[in-house]
Tab-separated table of C-alpha atoms and ligand atoms in Angstrom:
chain	number	residue	atom	x	y	z
F	1	MET	CA	20.988	-12.978	-10.022
F	2	ARG	CA	21.826	-9.472	-11.665
F	3	ARG	CA	18.686	-7.145	-11.286
F	4	ASP	CA	18.221	-4.894	-14.333
F	5	LEU	CA	14.977	-3.050	-13.441
F	6	PHE	CA	16.696	0.302	-12.560
F	7	ASP	CA	18.504	2.743	-14.651
F	8	GLU	CA	21.025	5.202	-13.242
F	9	GLU	CA	18.387	7.772	-12.438
F	10	HIS	CA	16.439	5.412	-10.261
F	11	LEU	CA	19.657	4.290	-8.409
F	12	LEU	CA	20.474	8.054	-7.902
F	13	PHE	CA	16.810	8.531	-6.631
F	14	GLN	CA	17.154	5.569	-4.348
F	15	GLU	CA	20.308	7.258	-2.537
F	16	THR	CA	18.042	10.381	-1.969
F	17	VAL	CA	15.435	8.302	-0.337
F	18	ARG	CA	17.856	6.211	1.670
F	19	GLU	CA	19.438	9.513	2.977
F	20	PHE	CA	15.822	10.767	3.797
F	21	MET	CA	14.879	7.402	5.725
F	22	ALA	CA	17.946	7.388	7.855
F	23	ARG	CA	17.669	11.309	8.659
F	24	GLU	CA	13.819	11.828	8.945
F	25	VAL	CA	12.321	8.315	9.647
F	26	VAL	CA	14.495	5.500	11.368
F	27	PRO	CA	15.345	7.864	14.442
F	28	HIS	CA	11.592	8.548	14.971
F	29	HIS	CA	9.586	5.357	13.941
F	30	GLU	CA	9.674	4.003	17.476
F	31	ARG	CA	7.921	7.059	18.749
F	32	TRP	CA	5.625	7.126	15.932
F	33	GLU	CA	4.496	3.587	16.775
F	34	LYS	CA	3.765	4.353	20.250
F	35	ASP	CA	1.688	7.399	19.049
F	36	GLY	CA	-0.151	5.146	16.518
F	37	ILE	CA	0.413	7.863	13.804
F	38	VAL	CA	3.131	9.594	11.684
F	39	PRO	CA	3.222	13.494	11.834
F	40	ARG	CA	2.150	15.355	9.074
F	41	GLU	CA	5.591	17.351	8.875
F	42	VAL	CA	7.246	14.056	7.567
F	43	TRP	CA	4.787	13.951	4.790
F	44	LYS	CA	5.812	17.640	3.687
F	45	LYS	CA	9.492	16.794	4.159
F	46	ALA	CA	9.307	13.804	1.692
F	47	GLY	CA	7.405	16.292	-0.594
F	48	GLU	CA	10.343	18.507	-0.625
F	49	ILE	CA	12.663	15.912	-1.905
F	50	GLY	CA	10.116	14.779	-4.562
F	51	MET	CA	8.926	11.586	-2.964
F	52	PHE	CA	5.224	12.048	-4.187
F	53	GLY	CA	3.230	12.207	-7.459
F	54	PHE	CA	6.028	11.306	-10.075
F	55	GLY	CA	3.535	11.143	-12.670
F	56	VAL	CA	1.823	14.368	-11.805
F	57	PRO	CA	2.311	16.572	-14.792
F	58	GLU	CA	4.841	19.359	-14.230
F	59	GLU	CA	2.161	22.254	-14.709
F	60	TYR	CA	0.600	20.938	-11.279
F	61	GLY	CA	4.069	20.576	-9.570
F	62	GLY	CA	5.017	17.006	-10.395
F	63	ALA	CA	7.646	15.623	-12.488
F	64	GLY	CA	5.417	14.060	-15.430
F	65	ILE	CA	7.400	10.925	-15.390
F	66	THR	CA	4.942	7.763	-15.402
F	67	ASP	CA	7.366	5.115	-14.507
F	68	PHE	CA	6.285	2.798	-11.486
F	69	ARG	CA	10.216	2.106	-11.026
F	70	TYR	CA	10.309	5.533	-8.865
F	71	ASN	CA	7.262	4.118	-6.833
F	72	THR	CA	9.140	0.878	-6.648
F	73	VAL	CA	12.328	2.452	-5.207
F	74	ILE	CA	10.402	4.652	-2.595
F	75	LEU	CA	8.452	1.517	-1.155
F	76	GLU	CA	11.444	-0.901	-1.208
F	77	GLU	CA	13.545	1.755	0.953
F	78	ILE	CA	10.508	2.032	3.309
F	79	ILE	CA	10.285	-1.618	3.728
F	80	ARG	CA	14.061	-2.334	4.062
F	81	HIS	CA	13.877	0.457	6.814
F	82	GLY	CA	11.152	-1.056	8.643
F	83	ALA	CA	9.283	2.145	8.336
F	84	THR	CA	5.767	0.484	7.897
F	85	GLY	CA	4.214	3.533	9.314
F	86	LEU	CA	4.546	5.739	6.325
F	87	GLY	CA	1.287	5.661	4.243
F	88	PHE	CA	3.178	6.780	1.328
F	89	SER	CA	2.466	3.915	-0.941
F	90	LEU	CA	-1.229	4.404	-0.521
F	91	HIS	CA	-0.694	7.816	-1.453
F	92	ASN	CA	1.630	7.167	-4.399
F	93	ASP	CA	1.014	3.980	-5.767
F	94	VAL	CA	-2.814	3.455	-5.045
F	95	MET	CA	-4.230	7.106	-5.190
F	96	ALA	CA	-2.140	8.660	-7.961
F	97	PRO	CA	-4.255	6.968	-10.669
F	98	TYR	CA	-7.210	8.474	-9.155
F	99	VAL	CA	-6.381	12.012	-8.676
F	100	VAL	CA	-4.213	12.238	-11.653
F	101	GLU	CA	-6.091	10.305	-14.417
F	102	LEU	CA	-9.737	10.509	-13.322
F	103	THR	CA	-9.854	14.194	-12.310
F	104	ASP	CA	-10.842	17.151	-14.587
F	105	GLU	CA	-8.900	20.350	-14.926
F	106	GLU	CA	-10.578	22.139	-12.159
F	107	GLN	CA	-9.871	19.264	-9.738
F	108	LYS	CA	-6.286	18.848	-10.839
F	109	ARG	CA	-5.670	22.460	-9.992
F	110	ARG	CA	-7.200	22.116	-6.758
F	111	TRP	CA	-5.646	18.848	-5.458
F	112	LEU	CA	-2.551	17.999	-7.234
F	113	PRO	CA	0.014	20.691	-6.042
F	114	GLY	CA	-0.640	19.448	-2.467
F	115	PHE	CA	-0.741	16.121	-3.434
F	116	VAL	CA	2.798	16.451	-4.610
F	117	SER	CA	4.064	18.778	-1.933
F	118	GLY	CA	2.730	16.392	0.861
F	119	GLU	CA	0.452	19.058	2.263
F	120	LEU	CA	-2.813	17.175	0.894
F	121	ILE	CA	-2.724	13.647	2.161
F	122	THR	CA	-5.126	11.193	0.629
F	123	ALA	CA	-6.934	7.962	1.393
F	124	ILE	CA	-9.651	5.610	-0.352
F	125	ALA	CA	-12.601	4.539	1.520
F	126	MET	CA	-14.095	1.285	0.086
F	127	THR	CA	-14.400	-1.208	2.923
F	128	GLU	CA	-17.424	-0.853	5.440
F	129	PRO	CA	-18.104	-2.900	8.617
F	130	GLY	CA	-20.435	-5.062	6.288
F	131	ALA	CA	-18.596	-5.024	3.154
F	132	GLY	CA	-14.805	-5.935	2.544
F	133	SER	CA	-14.273	-8.470	-0.470
F	134	ASP	CA	-17.903	-8.026	-1.776
F	135	LEU	CA	-17.502	-4.327	-2.948
F	136	GLN	CA	-20.800	-4.380	-4.366
F	137	GLY	CA	-22.365	-4.885	-1.077
F	138	VAL	CA	-21.451	-1.489	-0.097
F	139	ARG	CA	-24.140	0.540	1.754
F	140	ALA	CA	-22.991	4.141	1.852
F	141	THR	CA	-25.087	6.178	-0.138
F	142	ALA	CA	-25.099	9.551	-2.143
F	143	VAL	CA	-28.324	11.004	-3.140
F	144	ARG	CA	-28.162	13.856	-5.714
F	145	GLU	CA	-29.604	17.031	-4.505
F	146	GLY	CA	-29.063	20.122	-7.254
F	147	ASP	CA	-25.306	20.842	-7.139
F	148	HIS	CA	-24.389	18.350	-4.215
F	149	TYR	CA	-24.546	14.682	-3.118
F	150	VAL	CA	-25.830	13.950	0.296
F	151	LEU	CA	-23.316	11.136	1.493
F	152	ASN	CA	-24.214	8.962	4.264
F	153	GLY	CA	-22.529	5.934	5.698
F	154	GLN	CA	-19.709	4.535	7.457
F	155	LYS	CA	-16.092	3.253	6.172
F	156	THR	CA	-13.650	1.140	8.258
F	157	PHE	CA	-9.938	-0.046	8.269
F	158	ILE	CA	-8.943	3.260	6.137
F	159	THR	CA	-5.413	3.578	5.802
F	160	ASN	CA	-4.269	7.261	6.425
F	161	GLY	CA	-7.733	7.510	7.963
F	162	ILE	CA	-6.800	10.253	10.611
F	163	ASN	CA	-4.106	12.016	8.499
F	164	ALA	CA	-6.102	12.318	5.233
F	165	ASP	CA	-7.283	15.636	3.820
F	166	LEU	CA	-8.936	13.982	0.835
F	167	VAL	CA	-10.733	10.861	0.727
F	168	ILE	CA	-12.002	9.141	-2.283
F	169	VAL	CA	-15.436	7.553	-0.810
F	170	VAL	CA	-17.194	4.502	-2.576
F	171	ALA	CA	-20.765	5.083	-2.668
F	172	LYS	CA	-23.952	3.817	-4.122
F	173	THR	CA	-25.581	6.741	-6.472
F	174	ASP	CA	-28.283	3.961	-7.627
F	175	PRO	CA	-28.675	1.084	-5.131
F	176	GLU	CA	-30.631	-0.927	-7.716
F	177	ALA	CA	-28.038	-0.817	-10.493
F	178	GLY	CA	-25.496	-3.158	-9.181
F	179	ALA	CA	-22.026	-2.420	-10.665
F	180	ARG	CA	-23.433	0.498	-12.730
F	181	GLY	CA	-24.849	2.372	-9.209
F	182	VAL	CA	-21.422	3.027	-7.692
F	183	THR	CA	-19.764	6.512	-7.882
F	184	LEU	CA	-16.648	7.941	-6.335
F	185	LEU	CA	-16.627	11.118	-4.489
F	186	ALA	CA	-14.027	13.120	-2.919
F	187	VAL	CA	-14.601	14.182	0.513
F	188	GLU	CA	-12.510	16.862	2.033
F	189	ARG	CA	-11.111	17.450	5.536
F	190	GLY	CA	-13.717	19.908	7.337
F	191	MET	CA	-16.907	19.188	5.302
F	192	GLU	CA	-19.821	19.275	7.554
F	193	GLY	CA	-21.129	15.777	8.768
F	194	PHE	CA	-17.566	14.003	7.909
F	195	GLY	CA	-16.201	12.469	11.222
F	196	ARG	CA	-13.469	10.412	12.030
F	197	GLY	CA	-13.824	7.642	14.761
F	198	ARG	CA	-11.132	5.368	16.208
F	199	ASN	CA	-7.674	4.986	15.110
F	200	LEU	CA	-7.814	1.235	15.197
F	201	ASP	CA	-5.652	-0.732	17.422
F	202	LYS	CA	-3.918	-3.280	15.125
F	203	ILE	CA	-1.600	-6.271	15.685
F	204	GLY	CA	1.142	-4.515	13.501
F	205	MET	CA	1.941	-1.557	11.458
F	206	LYS	CA	1.617	0.369	14.638
F	207	ALA	CA	2.759	3.731	13.426
F	208	GLN	CA	0.199	3.740	10.740
F	209	ASP	CA	-3.274	5.336	11.055
F	210	THR	CA	-5.985	3.053	10.299
F	211	ALA	CA	-9.332	4.492	11.007
F	212	GLU	CA	-13.087	4.302	11.076
F	213	LEU	CA	-14.736	7.273	8.946
F	214	PHE	CA	-18.446	8.493	9.399
F	215	PHE	CA	-20.411	10.471	6.974
F	216	ASP	CA	-23.578	11.861	8.106
F	217	ASN	CA	-25.417	13.947	5.634
F	218	VAL	CA	-22.142	15.307	4.126
F	219	ARG	CA	-22.996	17.590	1.388
F	220	VAL	CA	-20.337	16.909	-1.115
F	221	PRO	CA	-20.389	19.047	-4.393
F	222	VAL	CA	-20.854	17.405	-7.835
F	223	ALA	CA	-17.603	19.031	-8.643
F	224	ASN	CA	-16.068	16.573	-6.283
F	225	ARG	CA	-17.225	13.614	-8.194
F	226	LEU	CA	-14.679	11.522	-10.150
F	227	GLY	CA	-15.354	11.137	-13.723
F	228	PRO	CA	-17.847	12.785	-15.857
F	229	ALA	CA	-20.801	10.835	-15.178
F	230	GLU	CA	-22.253	8.744	-12.224
F	231	GLY	CA	-22.072	5.171	-11.704
F	232	GLU	CA	-18.618	4.731	-13.004
F	233	GLY	CA	-17.034	4.279	-9.939
F	234	PHE	CA	-17.001	0.301	-9.778
F	235	PHE	CA	-15.160	0.350	-13.186
F	236	GLN	CA	-12.780	2.854	-12.209
F	237	LEU	CA	-11.918	0.899	-8.974
F	238	MET	CA	-11.425	-2.265	-11.180
F	239	ARG	CA	-9.147	-0.197	-13.451
F	240	ASN	CA	-6.800	0.807	-10.770
F	241	LEU	CA	-6.828	-2.366	-8.507
F	242	PRO	CA	-3.955	-4.041	-10.249
F	243	GLN	CA	-1.494	-1.355	-9.433
F	244	GLU	CA	-2.604	-1.382	-5.996
F	245	ARG	CA	-1.977	-5.236	-5.751
F	246	LEU	CA	1.410	-5.013	-7.853
F	247	SER	CA	2.462	-2.431	-5.101
F	248	ILE	CA	1.642	-4.766	-2.275
F	249	ALA	CA	3.706	-7.528	-4.032
F	250	VAL	CA	6.724	-5.087	-4.358
F	251	GLY	CA	6.644	-4.639	-0.795
F	252	ALA	CA	6.218	-8.403	-0.008
F	253	VAL	CA	9.328	-9.250	-2.011
F	254	ALA	CA	11.408	-6.226	-0.270
F	255	ALA	CA	10.378	-7.528	3.192
F	256	ALA	CA	11.177	-11.168	2.426
F	257	GLU	CA	14.524	-10.149	0.998
F	258	THR	CA	15.299	-7.900	3.822
F	259	VAL	CA	14.311	-10.364	6.608
F	260	LEU	CA	16.472	-13.143	4.729
F	261	GLU	CA	19.594	-10.815	4.816
F	262	GLN	CA	19.067	-10.042	8.574
F	263	THR	CA	18.459	-13.888	9.128
F	264	ILE	CA	21.685	-15.053	7.431
F	265	ALA	CA	23.657	-12.448	9.306
F	266	TYR	CA	22.054	-13.755	12.394
F	267	CYS	CA	22.645	-17.316	11.836
F	268	LYS	CA	26.493	-16.535	11.198
F	269	SER	CA	26.847	-15.133	14.506
F	270	ARG	CA	24.580	-17.082	16.872
F	271	GLN	CA	26.147	-20.021	18.492
F	272	ALA	CA	24.517	-23.306	19.648
F	273	PHE	CA	26.276	-26.874	20.467
F	274	GLY	CA	29.607	-24.863	20.054
F	275	ARG	CA	29.201	-23.873	16.426
F	276	SER	CA	27.181	-21.139	14.409
F	277	ILE	CA	23.616	-22.129	13.912
F	278	GLY	CA	24.233	-21.633	10.041
F	279	SER	CA	26.329	-24.580	9.850
F	280	PHE	CA	23.411	-26.843	10.921
F	281	GLN	CA	22.374	-28.425	7.824
F	282	ASN	CA	18.638	-27.768	8.341
F	283	THR	CA	19.461	-24.024	8.731
F	284	ARG	CA	21.258	-23.766	5.461
F	285	PHE	CA	18.230	-25.902	3.725
F	286	VAL	CA	15.751	-23.752	5.223
F	287	LEU	CA	17.576	-20.432	4.011
F	288	ALA	CA	18.206	-22.191	0.738
F	289	GLU	CA	14.593	-22.876	-0.209
F	290	LEU	CA	13.472	-19.503	1.134
F	291	VAL	CA	16.113	-17.463	-0.994
F	292	THR	CA	15.217	-19.375	-4.064
F	293	GLU	CA	11.586	-18.643	-3.889
F	294	THR	CA	12.241	-15.015	-3.110
F	295	ASP	CA	14.711	-14.858	-6.008
F	296	ILE	CA	12.078	-16.264	-8.426
F	297	ALA	CA	9.421	-14.105	-7.030
F	298	ARG	CA	11.543	-10.894	-7.540
F	299	GLN	CA	12.015	-11.856	-11.212
F	300	TYR	CA	8.252	-12.110	-11.746
F	301	VAL	CA	7.320	-8.736	-9.708
F	302	ASP	CA	10.105	-7.013	-11.809
F	303	ARG	CA	8.497	-8.288	-14.866
F	304	CYS	CA	5.186	-6.918	-13.786
F	305	ILE	CA	6.399	-3.829	-13.083
F	306	LEU	CA	7.589	-3.326	-16.687
F	307	ALA	CA	4.241	-4.661	-17.679
F	308	LEU	CA	2.655	-1.910	-15.967
F	309	ASN	CA	4.944	0.811	-17.403
F	310	ALA	CA	3.913	-0.595	-20.558
F	311	GLY	CA	0.061	-0.473	-19.906
F	312	GLU	CA	0.020	-4.287	-20.169
F	313	LEU	CA	-0.375	-5.490	-16.584
F	314	THR	CA	-3.409	-7.588	-16.452
F	315	ALA	CA	-5.787	-7.940	-13.447
F	316	VAL	CA	-5.132	-11.646	-13.521
F	317	ASP	CA	-1.285	-11.176	-13.582
F	318	ALA	CA	-1.684	-8.627	-10.576
F	319	ALA	CA	-3.613	-10.876	-8.709
F	320	LYS	CA	-1.027	-13.991	-9.176
F	321	ALA	CA	1.578	-11.452	-7.837
F	322	LYS	CA	-0.384	-10.236	-4.989
F	323	TRP	CA	-1.405	-13.439	-3.649
F	324	TRP	CA	1.657	-15.590	-4.266
F	325	THR	CA	4.359	-12.930	-3.037
F	326	THR	CA	2.254	-12.067	0.141
F	327	GLU	CA	1.926	-15.887	1.090
F	328	LEU	CA	5.446	-16.145	0.285
F	329	GLN	CA	6.570	-13.251	2.605
F	330	THR	CA	4.605	-14.391	5.560
F	331	LYS	CA	6.164	-17.961	4.972
F	332	VAL	CA	9.607	-16.616	4.835
F	333	ILE	CA	9.210	-14.168	7.793
F	334	ASP	CA	7.775	-16.969	9.959
F	335	ARG	CA	10.556	-19.743	9.149
F	336	CYS	CA	13.165	-16.603	9.610
F	337	LEU	CA	11.484	-15.994	12.902
F	338	GLN	CA	12.105	-19.670	14.228
F	339	LEU	CA	15.714	-19.144	13.109
F	340	HIS	CA	16.153	-16.673	15.524
F	341	GLY	CA	14.828	-18.720	18.654
F	342	GLY	CA	13.601	-17.058	21.400
F	343	TYR	CA	14.968	-13.715	20.130
F	344	GLY	CA	12.756	-13.919	17.249
F	345	TYR	CA	9.810	-13.405	19.531
F	346	MET	CA	11.336	-10.186	20.849
F	347	LEU	CA	10.127	-7.044	19.190
F	348	GLU	CA	13.606	-5.368	19.593
F	349	TYR	CA	14.541	-7.889	16.600
F	350	PRO	CA	13.609	-6.781	13.244
F	351	VAL	CA	12.147	-10.112	12.650
F	352	ALA	CA	9.408	-9.807	15.098
F	353	LYS	CA	8.421	-6.441	13.900
F	354	ALA	CA	8.371	-7.771	10.528
F	355	TRP	CA	6.307	-10.766	11.340
F	356	VAL	CA	3.563	-8.851	12.853
F	357	ASP	CA	3.696	-6.171	10.317
F	358	SER	CA	3.340	-8.770	7.397
F	359	ARG	CA	0.081	-10.369	8.470
F	360	VAL	CA	-2.148	-8.160	6.993
F	361	GLN	CA	-0.522	-8.485	3.520
F	362	THR	CA	-2.486	-11.432	2.504
F	363	ILE	CA	-5.680	-9.405	3.587
F	364	TYR	CA	-5.928	-5.943	2.363
F	365	GLY	CA	-5.935	-5.069	-1.276
F	366	GLY	CA	-8.121	-8.103	-1.786
F	367	THR	CA	-7.381	-11.352	0.006
F	368	THR	CA	-5.485	-14.456	-1.193
F	369	GLU	CA	-8.855	-16.223	-1.603
F	370	ILE	CA	-10.295	-13.270	-3.828
F	371	MET	CA	-6.917	-13.205	-5.634
F	372	LYS	CA	-7.608	-16.907	-6.507
F	373	GLU	CA	-11.161	-16.264	-7.652
F	374	ILE	CA	-9.868	-13.660	-10.198
F	375	ILE	CA	-7.389	-15.858	-11.568
F	376	GLY	CA	-9.735	-19.031	-11.402
F	377	ARG	CA	-12.393	-16.967	-13.149
F	378	SER	CA	-9.979	-16.355	-16.252
F	379	PHE	CA	-10.507	-19.986	-17.037
F	380	GLY	CA	-13.979	-19.338	-18.371
F	381	PHE	CA	-15.431	-22.352	-16.535
E	1	LIG	C1	-4.349	-2.635	8.027
E	1	LIG	C2	-5.671	-2.507	7.102
E	1	LIG	C3	-5.475	-1.566	6.225
E	1	LIG	C4	-6.606	-1.365	5.124
E	1	LIG	N1	-6.588	-0.179	4.436
E	1	LIG	C5	-7.875	0.059	3.574
E	1	LIG	C6	-7.948	1.203	2.894
E	1	LIG	O1	-7.184	1.928	2.774
E	1	LIG	N2	-9.244	1.264	2.340
E	1	LIG	C7	-10.095	0.344	2.195
E	1	LIG	O2	-11.078	0.617	1.754
E	1	LIG	N3	-9.919	-0.972	2.955
E	1	LIG	C8	-8.782	-1.058	3.574
E	1	LIG	N4	-8.858	-2.224	4.172
E	1	LIG	C9	-9.537	-3.306	4.060
E	1	LIG	C10	-9.303	-4.623	3.329
E	1	LIG	O3	-9.083	-4.337	2.131
E	1	LIG	C11	-10.246	-5.538	3.902
E	1	LIG	O4	-10.269	-5.775	5.058
E	1	LIG	C12	-10.229	-6.721	2.645
E	1	LIG	O5	-10.724	-6.506	1.533
E	1	LIG	C13	-11.221	-8.044	3.530
E	1	LIG	O6	-12.424	-7.704	3.625
E	1	LIG	P1	-13.070	-7.900	5.073
E	1	LIG	O7	-12.077	-7.659	6.015
E	1	LIG	O8	-14.390	-7.361	4.897
E	1	LIG	O9	-13.257	-9.484	5.070
E	1	LIG	P2	-14.286	-10.479	4.623
E	1	LIG	O10	-14.808	-9.978	3.208
E	1	LIG	O11	-15.275	-10.638	5.524
E	1	LIG	O12	-13.511	-11.720	4.550
E	1	LIG	C14	-13.624	-12.847	5.367
E	1	LIG	C15	-12.789	-13.975	4.859
E	1	LIG	O13	-13.724	-14.671	4.015
E	1	LIG	C16	-13.060	-14.796	2.821
E	1	LIG	N5	-13.923	-14.577	1.540
E	1	LIG	C17	-14.782	-13.659	1.411
E	1	LIG	N6	-15.280	-13.831	-0.079
E	1	LIG	C18	-14.869	-15.166	-0.585
E	1	LIG	C19	-15.113	-15.688	-1.631
E	1	LIG	N7	-15.939	-15.159	-2.557
E	1	LIG	N8	-14.516	-16.844	-1.830
E	1	LIG	C20	-13.627	-17.249	-0.629
E	1	LIG	N9	-13.547	-16.723	0.384
E	1	LIG	C21	-14.082	-15.659	0.591
E	1	LIG	C22	-11.995	-13.769	2.712
E	1	LIG	O14	-10.875	-14.194	1.899
E	1	LIG	C23	-11.651	-13.781	4.234
E	1	LIG	O15	-10.601	-14.792	4.527
E	1	LIG	C24	-7.608	-2.466	5.206
E	1	LIG	C25	-7.574	-3.402	6.054
E	1	LIG	C26	-6.604	-3.612	7.057
E	1	LIG	C27	-6.577	-4.804	8.000
């Protein structure tokens, strides 16, 4: 089905991103997977061709264009090139609304130029060893002392956790006040008491740094709080999570499409019993089902992108997109791996890497079960 999401400018930008991926990323990604991290220079190079912070106003170095279709172009190219180590989508799709929309003038001047140039890498630290799905169970505390908050606690599974220069930390400023007692604080590289733990050893996305973070009496200036008042953090998170979930859904559909293309090509060339494996009815039926579901998912996700641009994407619709497309992605990739036979189990085949890389998609950004809770609650039972 013809895709009409993009205009000419998006397609031109897509060419630029493709060239960047072929030149600066693909030849090195395997090494980054062994290193467990992407070098910071790649971020700067991406910044030079305008890959970060489209929505940042021009006065702070951005393009001043709020259009999630540009984010979509970048993320799709990352996925199509198997470059799952790049934490760009966390920076662009998840963090941008925090640093662009929830910051005051002084914070914008401090952070946005680096955000756009790729010199200031960002992360968000919600999850703790004892609190993931249940955000209200966060135990990190921030106690006000004059012009500072004293931050204590531990976070885990933080994407860009090693590379990040600025981490938005979710902390309790009033542990008795429930949702109204949560505040977001920007912790910067070099602040005393801010430590990084292990770069965690994951089953997939090997080149992406996912880390533990520690906060031991970190004195965070009140000037680093997001929002004009304490206690707004939970609502700020709720406001931005739909965009994060849509971003994950965009990646899910792109990954399913990519693996399907690769698998169709494989099934044409692989022979068994004197004929191509694509000539077996089972192969054709499996692929027919997967392609149909992926095409339908594409339509829904593209519609969500336009809804987000129009300011109309609801938390419930984003939850639908997130759980359904990520479950589809893992199913598509698993069935495609099966069609590759033993070669599908070898990491030199893209389908094998896609299989391990994709497994987390139904977990982070809110699990499938939590997405269904969000949708189910909307019925008002
Ligand atoms: C690679 C990776 C990157 C990540 N990046 C970040 C990041 O950058 N920042 C960040 O803050 N976090 C990040 N996370 C954390 C991620 O968001 C959490 O792992 C996720 O929200 C689930 O939390 P949990 O791991 O504590 O699981 P739990 O909350 O302990 O859930 C365990 C199981 O119980 C189920 N469950 C929990 N509550 C319910 C319920 N009410 N009803 C039904 N089932 C339920 C879950 O669905 C799940 O199946 C990342 C995680 C990974 C693996």
